[in-house]
Amino acid sequence: MKKFAVIYDEIFLKHNPGIYHPESPQRVQAIWERLQKEDLLPYIDIFPPESATKEEILWNHSEYLYDVISQTKGKSYIQLDPDTATNEYSFDAAIKAVGAQKVALRLLFEKDYEGVFALVRPPGHHAERDRAMGFCLFNNIAIAAYYAKNYYGLKRILIVDWDLHHGNGTQKSFYSDPEVLYFSVHQYPYYPGTGHYSEIGSGEGRGFTLNVPLPAYCGDEEYIYIFETILKPIALQYKPEIIMVSAGFDLCENDPLGAMEVTPSFGIPMLTKILKEVADKTCKGKILFTLEGGYDLMNLQESVANLIFTFLNVKEISQKIIYTKRSEKIEEKVLKPLKDLLRYKAYWEI
Ligand SMILES: [Zn+2]
């Protein structure tokens, strides 16, 4: 049996927020075409999503937002905020992007797949309880965590958000919830404005939200350093029962909306490898990747292909990481204040 599954449906090509919008149908089309090539296709099984029910969406969103989005159905263009818009198919795409997470968890927990990539749009991590924003309608990965809690009884879910932007919606959903550890690395200060290192959760959830805000022009070295020296030790202490990844690829070099320099050929496979090592030690290797942003089509194709090859260990990573003054700078300027805050409160041994 194959170990990796992809969830995909042509409905994800039909949601269109506007002809010049960067969050275009071509994004998933490009990844889908790459998956069909003969070097990759033998390694993956493909499944269609189901539609999420209203009840499932209301785990994370208000009835008000559900009504706002459902009322866009059949209407050719509705602008929801300065950069978020819908067409006649957006509601159907949005409930399937959420429902893809339900199918993914079933494959991971009932069918023994180790990895699943939910190739979905619209993306989700900016969507808040009452508010669609930042190209996102419903928060796919937040509802994935609710599926894991409500259908499988999970108590320790690690969400790693490596999208260039901070996942304000996901952070808010679980800010006081220790059953979900939210870890985000993002360009800062930048859209949506949240994600300062001092945002570490509240109440019982204090210490279970972790933000690494980075200046522009960070690349493979900084990201690998952060994953190795802070995410990995904390994740091994938390012992997640599943790892979910808000897999945006706008952290890659030359992205039209970002200023980071992670490479699809080395950085993305290395981050995948580190997460897989944690997953192998803590949760039988199980990782759910959900597409978020990423606006350069070549980066999307190469990143997803390399992610799957690395996950399945069918291609060795030949390059080695060499830490330089760039990581020293990140340690001093970004990680030290975060570690001091976490050590002071004794949440994690780092
Ligand atoms: Zn993004």
mmCIF file of C-alpha atoms and ligand atoms in Angstrom:
data_model
loop_
_atom_site.group_PDB
_atom_site.id
_atom_site.type_symbol
_atom_site.label_atom_id
_atom_site.label_comp_id
_atom_site.label_asym_id
_atom_site.label_seq_id
_atom_site.Cartn_x
_atom_site.Cartn_y
_atom_site.Cartn_z
ATOM 1 C CA MET A 1 0.000 0.000 0.000
ATOM 2 C CA LYS A 2 1.133 3.540 -0.676
ATOM 3 C CA LYS A 3 1.880 5.703 2.344
ATOM 4 C CA PHE A 4 1.043 9.133 0.934
ATOM 5 C CA ALA A 5 -2.324 10.502 -0.219
ATOM 6 C CA VAL A 6 -3.399 13.706 -1.923
ATOM 7 C CA ILE A 7 -6.908 15.122 -1.625
ATOM 8 C CA TYR A 8 -8.059 17.085 -4.630
ATOM 9 C CA ASP A 9 -11.190 18.101 -6.544
ATOM 10 C CA GLU A 10 -11.769 20.273 -9.608
ATOM 11 C CA ILE A 11 -14.066 22.497 -7.524
ATOM 12 C CA PHE A 12 -10.843 24.050 -6.201
ATOM 13 C CA LEU A 13 -10.210 25.443 -9.707
ATOM 14 C CA LYS A 14 -13.611 27.117 -9.831
ATOM 15 C CA HIS A 15 -13.285 29.468 -6.851
ATOM 16 C CA ASN A 16 -11.908 32.689 -8.321
ATOM 17 C CA PRO A 17 -11.461 35.919 -6.356
ATOM 18 C CA GLY A 18 -10.759 37.982 -9.508
ATOM 19 C CA ILE A 19 -8.811 37.858 -12.727
ATOM 20 C CA TYR A 20 -5.645 39.602 -11.456
ATOM 21 C CA HIS A 21 -5.781 38.106 -7.959
ATOM 22 C CA PRO A 22 -2.575 36.290 -6.870
ATOM 23 C CA GLU A 23 -4.598 33.527 -5.149
ATOM 24 C CA SER A 24 -5.507 32.069 -8.530
ATOM 25 C CA PRO A 25 -6.851 28.682 -9.677
ATOM 26 C CA GLN A 26 -3.533 28.222 -11.538
ATOM 27 C CA ARG A 27 -1.851 27.602 -8.164
ATOM 28 C CA VAL A 28 -3.530 24.246 -7.525
ATOM 29 C CA GLN A 29 -3.601 23.514 -11.263
ATOM 30 C CA ALA A 30 0.213 23.815 -11.371
ATOM 31 C CA ILE A 31 0.673 21.490 -8.376
ATOM 32 C CA TRP A 32 -1.862 19.025 -9.783
ATOM 33 C CA GLU A 33 0.017 18.875 -13.110
ATOM 34 C CA ARG A 34 3.305 18.243 -11.276
ATOM 35 C CA LEU A 35 1.733 15.382 -9.302
ATOM 36 C CA GLN A 36 0.769 13.652 -12.577
ATOM 37 C CA LYS A 37 4.400 13.276 -13.719
ATOM 38 C CA GLU A 38 5.772 9.755 -13.790
ATOM 39 C CA ASP A 39 8.447 10.311 -11.124
ATOM 40 C CA LEU A 40 5.802 11.177 -8.500
ATOM 41 C CA LEU A 41 2.503 9.578 -9.469
ATOM 42 C CA PRO A 42 3.507 6.011 -8.471
ATOM 43 C CA TYR A 43 4.018 7.147 -4.880
ATOM 44 C CA ILE A 44 0.650 8.762 -4.215
ATOM 45 C CA ASP A 45 -2.996 7.788 -3.975
ATOM 46 C CA ILE A 46 -5.563 10.444 -4.829
ATOM 47 C CA PHE A 47 -8.897 10.896 -3.065
ATOM 48 C CA PRO A 48 -11.756 13.364 -3.508
ATOM 49 C CA PRO A 49 -12.826 15.543 -0.569
ATOM 50 C CA GLU A 50 -16.218 15.473 1.086
ATOM 51 C CA SER A 51 -18.159 18.610 1.945
ATOM 52 C CA ALA A 52 -17.936 19.745 5.551
ATOM 53 C CA THR A 53 -21.307 20.023 7.280
ATOM 54 C CA LYS A 54 -22.578 23.286 8.732
ATOM 55 C CA GLU A 55 -22.243 21.799 12.216
ATOM 56 C CA GLU A 56 -18.543 21.048 11.617
ATOM 57 C CA ILE A 57 -17.853 24.565 10.338
ATOM 58 C CA LEU A 58 -19.613 26.024 13.394
ATOM 59 C CA TRP A 59 -17.021 24.334 15.642
ATOM 60 C CA ASN A 60 -14.707 27.162 14.583
ATOM 61 C CA HIS A 61 -16.897 29.862 13.050
ATOM 62 C CA SER A 62 -19.967 31.874 13.935
ATOM 63 C CA GLU A 63 -23.348 31.321 12.344
ATOM 64 C CA TYR A 64 -22.938 34.884 11.025
ATOM 65 C CA LEU A 65 -19.804 34.029 9.001
ATOM 66 C CA TYR A 66 -21.350 30.764 7.772
ATOM 67 C CA ASP A 67 -24.358 32.736 6.504
ATOM 68 C CA VAL A 68 -22.169 35.410 4.868
ATOM 69 C CA ILE A 69 -20.203 32.776 2.933
ATOM 70 C CA SER A 70 -23.164 30.517 2.093
ATOM 71 C CA GLN A 71 -25.091 33.498 0.710
ATOM 72 C CA THR A 72 -22.341 34.099 -1.877
ATOM 73 C CA LYS A 73 -23.316 30.818 -3.596
ATOM 74 C CA GLY A 74 -24.462 31.407 -7.160
ATOM 75 C CA LYS A 75 -23.414 35.090 -7.133
ATOM 76 C CA SER A 76 -20.750 36.059 -9.626
ATOM 77 C CA TYR A 77 -18.724 38.436 -7.418
ATOM 78 C CA ILE A 78 -18.889 39.490 -3.775
ATOM 79 C CA GLN A 79 -16.054 41.448 -2.165
ATOM 80 C CA LEU A 80 -15.677 40.476 1.502
ATOM 81 C CA ASP A 81 -12.654 42.594 2.414
ATOM 82 C CA PRO A 82 -10.039 44.554 0.417
ATOM 83 C CA ASP A 83 -8.295 41.342 -0.710
ATOM 84 C CA THR A 84 -10.897 38.609 -0.225
ATOM 85 C CA ALA A 85 -13.658 37.965 -2.744
ATOM 86 C CA THR A 86 -15.937 35.160 -3.912
ATOM 87 C CA ASN A 87 -17.666 33.942 -7.051
ATOM 88 C CA GLU A 88 -20.575 31.542 -7.614
ATOM 89 C CA TYR A 89 -18.451 28.472 -6.724
ATOM 90 C CA SER A 90 -16.544 29.791 -3.699
ATOM 91 C CA PHE A 91 -18.878 28.425 -1.024
ATOM 92 C CA ASP A 92 -18.802 24.917 -2.526
ATOM 93 C CA ALA A 93 -14.996 25.083 -2.800
ATOM 94 C CA ALA A 94 -14.704 26.366 0.775
ATOM 95 C CA ILE A 95 -16.800 23.586 2.330
ATOM 96 C CA LYS A 96 -14.824 20.997 0.335
ATOM 97 C CA ALA A 97 -11.499 22.580 1.396
ATOM 98 C CA VAL A 98 -12.662 22.047 4.983
ATOM 99 C CA GLY A 99 -14.135 18.600 4.248
ATOM 100 C CA ALA A 100 -10.816 17.545 2.664
ATOM 101 C CA GLN A 101 -9.388 17.692 6.197
ATOM 102 C CA LYS A 102 -11.997 15.174 7.386
ATOM 103 C CA VAL A 103 -11.045 12.760 4.594
ATOM 104 C CA ALA A 104 -7.351 13.333 5.376
ATOM 105 C CA LEU A 105 -7.783 12.397 9.044
ATOM 106 C CA ARG A 106 -9.740 9.292 8.100
ATOM 107 C CA LEU A 107 -6.870 8.210 5.818
ATOM 108 C CA LEU A 108 -4.325 8.865 8.581
ATOM 109 C CA PHE A 109 -6.196 7.225 11.451
ATOM 110 C CA GLU A 110 -8.359 4.560 9.818
ATOM 111 C CA LYS A 111 -6.431 3.613 6.669
ATOM 112 C CA ASP A 112 -2.799 3.802 7.840
ATOM 113 C CA TYR A 113 -1.553 6.481 5.453
ATOM 114 C CA GLU A 114 1.421 8.308 6.962
ATOM 115 C CA GLY A 115 1.181 11.544 5.034
ATOM 116 C CA VAL A 116 -1.650 13.431 3.381
ATOM 117 C CA PHE A 117 -1.474 16.623 1.335
ATOM 118 C CA ALA A 118 -4.764 18.516 1.133
ATOM 119 C CA LEU A 119 -4.418 20.295 -2.225
ATOM 120 C CA VAL A 120 -7.136 22.827 -1.555
ATOM 121 C CA ARG A 121 -8.142 26.437 -2.027
ATOM 122 C CA PRO A 122 -9.354 28.858 -0.793
ATOM 123 C CA PRO A 123 -6.661 28.828 1.909
ATOM 124 C CA GLY A 124 -7.661 29.118 5.559
ATOM 125 C CA HIS A 125 -5.214 30.290 8.232
ATOM 126 C CA HIS A 126 -6.279 33.963 8.272
ATOM 127 C CA ALA A 127 -10.012 33.196 8.675
ATOM 128 C CA GLU A 128 -11.263 34.101 12.142
ATOM 129 C CA ARG A 129 -14.422 33.072 13.973
ATOM 130 C CA ASP A 130 -16.517 35.919 12.504
ATOM 131 C CA ARG A 131 -14.395 37.082 9.642
ATOM 132 C CA ALA A 132 -13.144 35.992 6.213
ATOM 133 C CA MET A 133 -9.870 37.772 5.408
ATOM 134 C CA GLY A 134 -6.521 37.457 3.644
ATOM 135 C CA PHE A 135 -7.916 35.296 0.782
ATOM 136 C CA CYS A 136 -9.354 32.866 3.399
ATOM 137 C CA LEU A 137 -13.062 32.006 3.880
ATOM 138 C CA PHE A 138 -13.170 29.190 6.471
ATOM 139 C CA ASN A 139 -10.136 28.106 8.506
ATOM 140 C CA ASN A 140 -9.336 24.679 7.042
ATOM 141 C CA ILE A 141 -6.538 23.697 9.429
ATOM 142 C CA ALA A 142 -8.336 24.927 12.548
ATOM 143 C CA ILE A 143 -11.321 22.745 11.654
ATOM 144 C CA ALA A 144 -8.874 19.897 10.911
ATOM 145 C CA ALA A 145 -7.794 20.203 14.561
ATOM 146 C CA TYR A 146 -11.458 20.074 15.625
ATOM 147 C CA TYR A 147 -11.983 16.940 13.520
ATOM 148 C CA ALA A 148 -9.008 15.390 15.324
ATOM 149 C CA LYS A 149 -10.407 16.410 18.725
ATOM 150 C CA ASN A 150 -14.072 15.625 18.152
ATOM 151 C CA TYR A 151 -13.906 12.499 15.969
ATOM 152 C CA TYR A 152 -10.665 10.902 17.178
ATOM 153 C CA GLY A 153 -10.372 12.198 20.759
ATOM 154 C CA LEU A 154 -6.914 13.695 20.255
ATOM 155 C CA LYS A 155 -5.544 15.838 23.078
ATOM 156 C CA ARG A 156 -2.189 16.939 21.653
ATOM 157 C CA ILE A 157 -2.245 18.420 18.174
ATOM 158 C CA LEU A 158 0.781 20.297 16.826
ATOM 159 C CA ILE A 159 0.078 22.855 14.110
ATOM 160 C CA VAL A 160 3.217 24.109 12.356
ATOM 161 C CA ASP A 161 2.498 27.186 10.236
ATOM 162 C CA TRP A 162 5.448 27.855 7.917
ATOM 163 C CA ASP A 163 3.446 30.068 5.553
ATOM 164 C CA LEU A 164 5.184 33.451 5.113
ATOM 165 C CA HIS A 165 2.297 35.174 6.888
ATOM 166 C CA HIS A 166 1.207 34.773 10.479
ATOM 167 C CA GLY A 167 -1.890 32.569 10.866
ATOM 168 C CA ASN A 168 -3.899 34.987 12.988
ATOM 169 C CA GLY A 169 -7.102 32.961 12.599
ATOM 170 C CA THR A 170 -5.578 29.673 13.743
ATOM 171 C CA GLN A 171 -3.789 31.362 16.640
ATOM 172 C CA LYS A 172 -7.034 32.933 17.841
ATOM 173 C CA SER A 173 -8.973 29.666 17.618
ATOM 174 C CA PHE A 174 -6.667 27.912 20.074
ATOM 175 C CA TYR A 175 -5.150 30.776 22.074
ATOM 176 C CA SER A 176 -6.380 29.400 25.421
ATOM 177 C CA ASP A 177 -6.385 25.712 24.412
ATOM 178 C CA PRO A 178 -3.439 23.487 25.494
ATOM 179 C CA GLU A 179 -4.741 20.647 23.297
ATOM 180 C CA VAL A 180 -3.424 22.512 20.247
ATOM 181 C CA LEU A 181 0.178 23.744 20.146
ATOM 182 C CA TYR A 182 0.389 26.436 17.470
ATOM 183 C CA PHE A 183 3.880 27.231 16.147
ATOM 184 C CA SER A 184 4.351 29.898 13.477
ATOM 185 C CA VAL A 185 7.425 31.286 11.718
ATOM 186 C CA HIS A 186 6.638 34.347 9.638
ATOM 187 C CA GLN A 187 7.834 37.600 8.122
ATOM 188 C CA TYR A 188 7.292 40.406 10.644
ATOM 189 C CA PRO A 189 6.169 43.133 10.768
ATOM 190 C CA TYR A 190 3.908 42.234 7.874
ATOM 191 C CA TYR A 191 0.349 41.232 7.025
ATOM 192 C CA PRO A 192 -1.791 40.532 9.096
ATOM 193 C CA GLY A 193 0.155 42.377 11.837
ATOM 194 C CA THR A 194 -0.078 39.702 14.553
ATOM 195 C CA GLY A 195 2.567 37.137 15.568
ATOM 196 C CA HIS A 196 4.874 39.014 17.967
ATOM 197 C CA TYR A 197 6.972 36.626 20.099
ATOM 198 C CA SER A 198 5.174 37.850 23.234
ATOM 199 C CA GLU A 199 1.909 36.276 21.984
ATOM 200 C CA ILE A 200 2.246 32.925 23.779
ATOM 201 C CA GLY A 201 -1.360 32.002 24.601
ATOM 202 C CA SER A 202 -3.630 32.737 27.549
ATOM 203 C CA GLY A 203 -5.186 30.910 30.505
ATOM 204 C CA GLU A 204 -4.624 27.161 30.242
ATOM 205 C CA GLY A 205 -3.188 27.736 26.790
ATOM 206 C CA ARG A 206 -0.245 29.853 27.999
ATOM 207 C CA GLY A 207 2.919 28.463 26.446
ATOM 208 C CA PHE A 208 0.974 26.625 23.724
ATOM 209 C CA THR A 209 1.185 29.397 21.126
ATOM 210 C CA LEU A 210 4.702 30.073 19.857
ATOM 211 C CA ASN A 211 5.622 32.764 17.381
ATOM 212 C CA VAL A 212 8.950 33.320 15.658
ATOM 213 C CA PRO A 213 8.685 36.692 13.905
ATOM 214 C CA LEU A 214 11.459 37.125 11.337
ATOM 215 C CA PRO A 215 12.839 40.088 9.419
ATOM 216 C CA ALA A 216 12.689 39.945 5.616
ATOM 217 C CA TYR A 217 15.368 38.078 3.625
ATOM 218 C CA CYS A 218 15.706 35.048 5.895
ATOM 219 C CA GLY A 219 16.386 31.800 4.048
ATOM 220 C CA ASP A 220 17.168 28.101 4.424
ATOM 221 C CA GLU A 221 19.761 28.608 7.163
ATOM 222 C CA GLU A 222 17.511 30.620 9.475
ATOM 223 C CA TYR A 223 14.453 28.419 8.986
ATOM 224 C CA ILE A 224 16.386 25.157 9.485
ATOM 225 C CA TYR A 225 18.095 26.618 12.551
ATOM 226 C CA ILE A 226 14.731 27.595 14.059
ATOM 227 C CA PHE A 227 13.169 24.203 13.323
ATOM 228 C CA GLU A 228 16.183 22.346 14.797
ATOM 229 C CA THR A 229 16.815 24.462 17.869
ATOM 230 C CA ILE A 230 13.367 25.493 19.035
ATOM 231 C CA LEU A 231 10.539 23.676 17.253
ATOM 232 C CA LYS A 232 12.078 20.198 17.448
ATOM 233 C CA PRO A 233 12.928 20.175 21.185
ATOM 234 C CA ILE A 234 9.540 21.616 22.121
ATOM 235 C CA ALA A 235 7.670 19.237 19.806
ATOM 236 C CA LEU A 236 9.518 16.238 21.299
ATOM 237 C CA GLN A 237 8.442 17.364 24.780
ATOM 238 C CA TYR A 238 4.838 17.976 23.687
ATOM 239 C CA LYS A 239 4.621 14.538 21.994
ATOM 240 C CA PRO A 240 1.903 15.398 19.467
ATOM 241 C CA GLU A 241 -0.564 12.721 18.390
ATOM 242 C CA ILE A 242 -0.540 14.282 14.926
ATOM 243 C CA ILE A 243 1.371 17.087 13.204
ATOM 244 C CA MET A 244 -0.607 19.404 10.950
ATOM 245 C CA VAL A 245 1.229 21.820 8.667
ATOM 246 C CA SER A 246 -0.173 25.087 7.338
ATOM 247 C CA ALA A 247 1.863 24.548 4.201
ATOM 248 C CA GLY A 248 2.129 27.864 2.453
ATOM 249 C CA PHE A 249 5.006 28.230 0.000
ATOM 250 C CA ASP A 250 5.222 32.024 -0.044
ATOM 251 C CA LEU A 251 8.280 31.675 2.234
ATOM 252 C CA CYS A 252 10.183 30.598 -0.896
ATOM 253 C CA GLU A 253 12.547 32.845 -2.844
ATOM 254 C CA ASN A 254 11.027 35.147 -5.497
ATOM 255 C CA ASP A 255 7.483 34.919 -4.175
ATOM 256 C CA PRO A 256 5.580 37.979 -5.439
ATOM 257 C CA LEU A 257 3.980 38.589 -2.009
ATOM 258 C CA GLY A 258 6.937 37.820 0.258
ATOM 259 C CA ALA A 259 10.578 38.675 0.862
ATOM 260 C CA MET A 260 11.963 35.405 2.245
ATOM 261 C CA GLU A 261 14.549 33.241 0.494
ATOM 262 C CA VAL A 262 13.781 29.608 1.360
ATOM 263 C CA THR A 263 14.604 27.301 -1.559
ATOM 264 C CA PRO A 264 12.176 24.645 -2.849
ATOM 265 C CA SER A 265 15.167 22.371 -3.595
ATOM 266 C CA PHE A 266 16.827 22.349 -0.148
ATOM 267 C CA GLY A 267 14.924 24.407 2.451
ATOM 268 C CA ILE A 268 11.504 22.845 1.959
ATOM 269 C CA PRO A 269 12.820 19.244 2.013
ATOM 270 C CA MET A 270 14.901 19.990 5.129
ATOM 271 C CA LEU A 271 11.919 21.446 7.022
ATOM 272 C CA THR A 272 9.880 18.415 5.939
ATOM 273 C CA LYS A 273 12.630 16.065 7.114
ATOM 274 C CA ILE A 274 12.798 17.675 10.566
ATOM 275 C CA LEU A 275 9.021 17.410 11.004
ATOM 276 C CA LYS A 276 9.059 13.802 9.794
ATOM 277 C CA GLU A 277 11.740 12.934 12.370
ATOM 278 C CA VAL A 278 9.533 14.360 15.120
ATOM 279 C CA ALA A 279 6.451 12.607 13.738
ATOM 280 C CA ASP A 280 8.289 9.263 13.522
ATOM 281 C CA LYS A 281 9.266 9.569 17.201
ATOM 282 C CA THR A 282 5.933 10.789 18.535
ATOM 283 C CA CYS A 283 2.968 9.944 16.286
ATOM 284 C CA LYS A 284 3.768 7.024 13.963
ATOM 285 C CA GLY A 285 5.008 9.450 11.344
ATOM 286 C CA LYS A 286 1.603 11.006 10.713
ATOM 287 C CA ILE A 287 1.538 14.468 9.133
ATOM 288 C CA LEU A 288 -1.301 16.337 7.447
ATOM 289 C CA PHE A 289 -0.137 19.095 5.080
ATOM 290 C CA THR A 290 -2.741 21.651 4.054
ATOM 291 C CA LEU A 291 -2.034 24.159 1.300
ATOM 292 C CA GLU A 292 -2.140 27.798 2.392
ATOM 293 C CA GLY A 293 -0.374 30.539 0.361
ATOM 294 C CA GLY A 294 2.438 30.553 -2.201
ATOM 295 C CA TYR A 295 2.107 32.570 -5.385
ATOM 296 C CA ASP A 296 4.983 31.522 -7.646
ATOM 297 C CA LEU A 297 3.817 28.543 -9.708
ATOM 298 C CA MET A 298 7.277 26.987 -10.209
ATOM 299 C CA ASN A 299 7.991 27.219 -6.469
ATOM 300 C CA LEU A 300 4.666 25.524 -5.723
ATOM 301 C CA GLN A 301 5.402 22.653 -8.108
ATOM 302 C CA GLU A 302 8.957 22.053 -6.950
ATOM 303 C CA SER A 303 8.185 22.496 -3.256
ATOM 304 C CA VAL A 304 5.293 20.030 -3.171
ATOM 305 C CA ALA A 305 7.213 17.449 -5.234
ATOM 306 C CA ASN A 306 10.272 17.702 -2.966
ATOM 307 C CA LEU A 307 8.104 17.630 0.150
ATOM 308 C CA ILE A 308 6.558 14.314 -0.931
ATOM 309 C CA PHE A 309 9.890 12.787 -2.045
ATOM 310 C CA THR A 310 11.455 13.735 1.292
ATOM 311 C CA PHE A 311 8.493 12.559 3.334
ATOM 312 C CA LEU A 312 8.722 9.146 1.670
ATOM 313 C CA ASN A 313 12.519 9.111 1.835
ATOM 314 C CA VAL A 314 12.799 8.253 -1.856
ATOM 315 C CA LYS A 315 15.293 11.052 -2.555
ATOM 316 C CA GLU A 316 18.293 11.819 -0.384
ATOM 317 C CA ILE A 317 19.018 15.446 0.466
ATOM 318 C CA SER A 318 22.615 15.763 -0.720
ATOM 319 C CA GLN A 319 23.306 19.308 0.515
ATOM 320 C CA LYS A 320 24.368 19.890 4.126
ATOM 321 C CA ILE A 321 23.426 22.866 6.260
ATOM 322 C CA ILE A 322 26.290 25.066 7.434
ATOM 323 C CA TYR A 323 25.386 27.547 10.158
ATOM 324 C CA THR A 324 26.977 30.990 9.820
ATOM 325 C CA LYS A 325 26.611 34.403 11.416
ATOM 326 C CA ARG A 326 23.079 34.552 9.978
ATOM 327 C CA SER A 327 21.880 32.001 12.549
ATOM 328 C CA GLU A 328 23.818 33.722 15.338
ATOM 329 C CA LYS A 329 21.930 36.887 14.479
ATOM 330 C CA ILE A 330 18.568 35.087 14.594
ATOM 331 C CA GLU A 331 19.516 33.467 17.905
ATOM 332 C CA GLU A 332 20.427 36.818 19.420
ATOM 333 C CA LYS A 333 17.715 39.040 17.981
ATOM 334 C CA VAL A 334 14.707 36.734 17.653
ATOM 335 C CA LEU A 335 15.056 33.470 19.578
ATOM 336 C CA LYS A 336 16.687 34.802 22.755
ATOM 337 C CA PRO A 337 13.728 36.995 23.767
ATOM 338 C CA LEU A 338 11.297 34.152 23.003
ATOM 339 C CA LYS A 339 13.378 31.575 24.895
ATOM 340 C CA ASP A 340 13.786 33.939 27.868
ATOM 341 C CA LEU A 341 10.031 34.385 28.016
ATOM 342 C CA LEU A 342 9.414 30.632 27.818
ATOM 343 C CA ARG A 343 12.190 29.760 30.310
ATOM 344 C CA TYR A 344 11.026 32.362 32.781
ATOM 345 C CA LYS A 345 7.620 30.747 32.837
ATOM 346 C CA ALA A 346 9.181 27.248 32.685
ATOM 347 C CA TYR A 347 6.899 26.045 29.930
ATOM 348 C CA TRP A 348 9.506 24.166 27.925
ATOM 349 C CA GLU A 349 13.077 23.054 28.417
ATOM 350 C CA ILE A 350 15.007 24.730 25.645
HETATM 351 ZN ZN ZN B 1 0.860 33.485 3.146
#
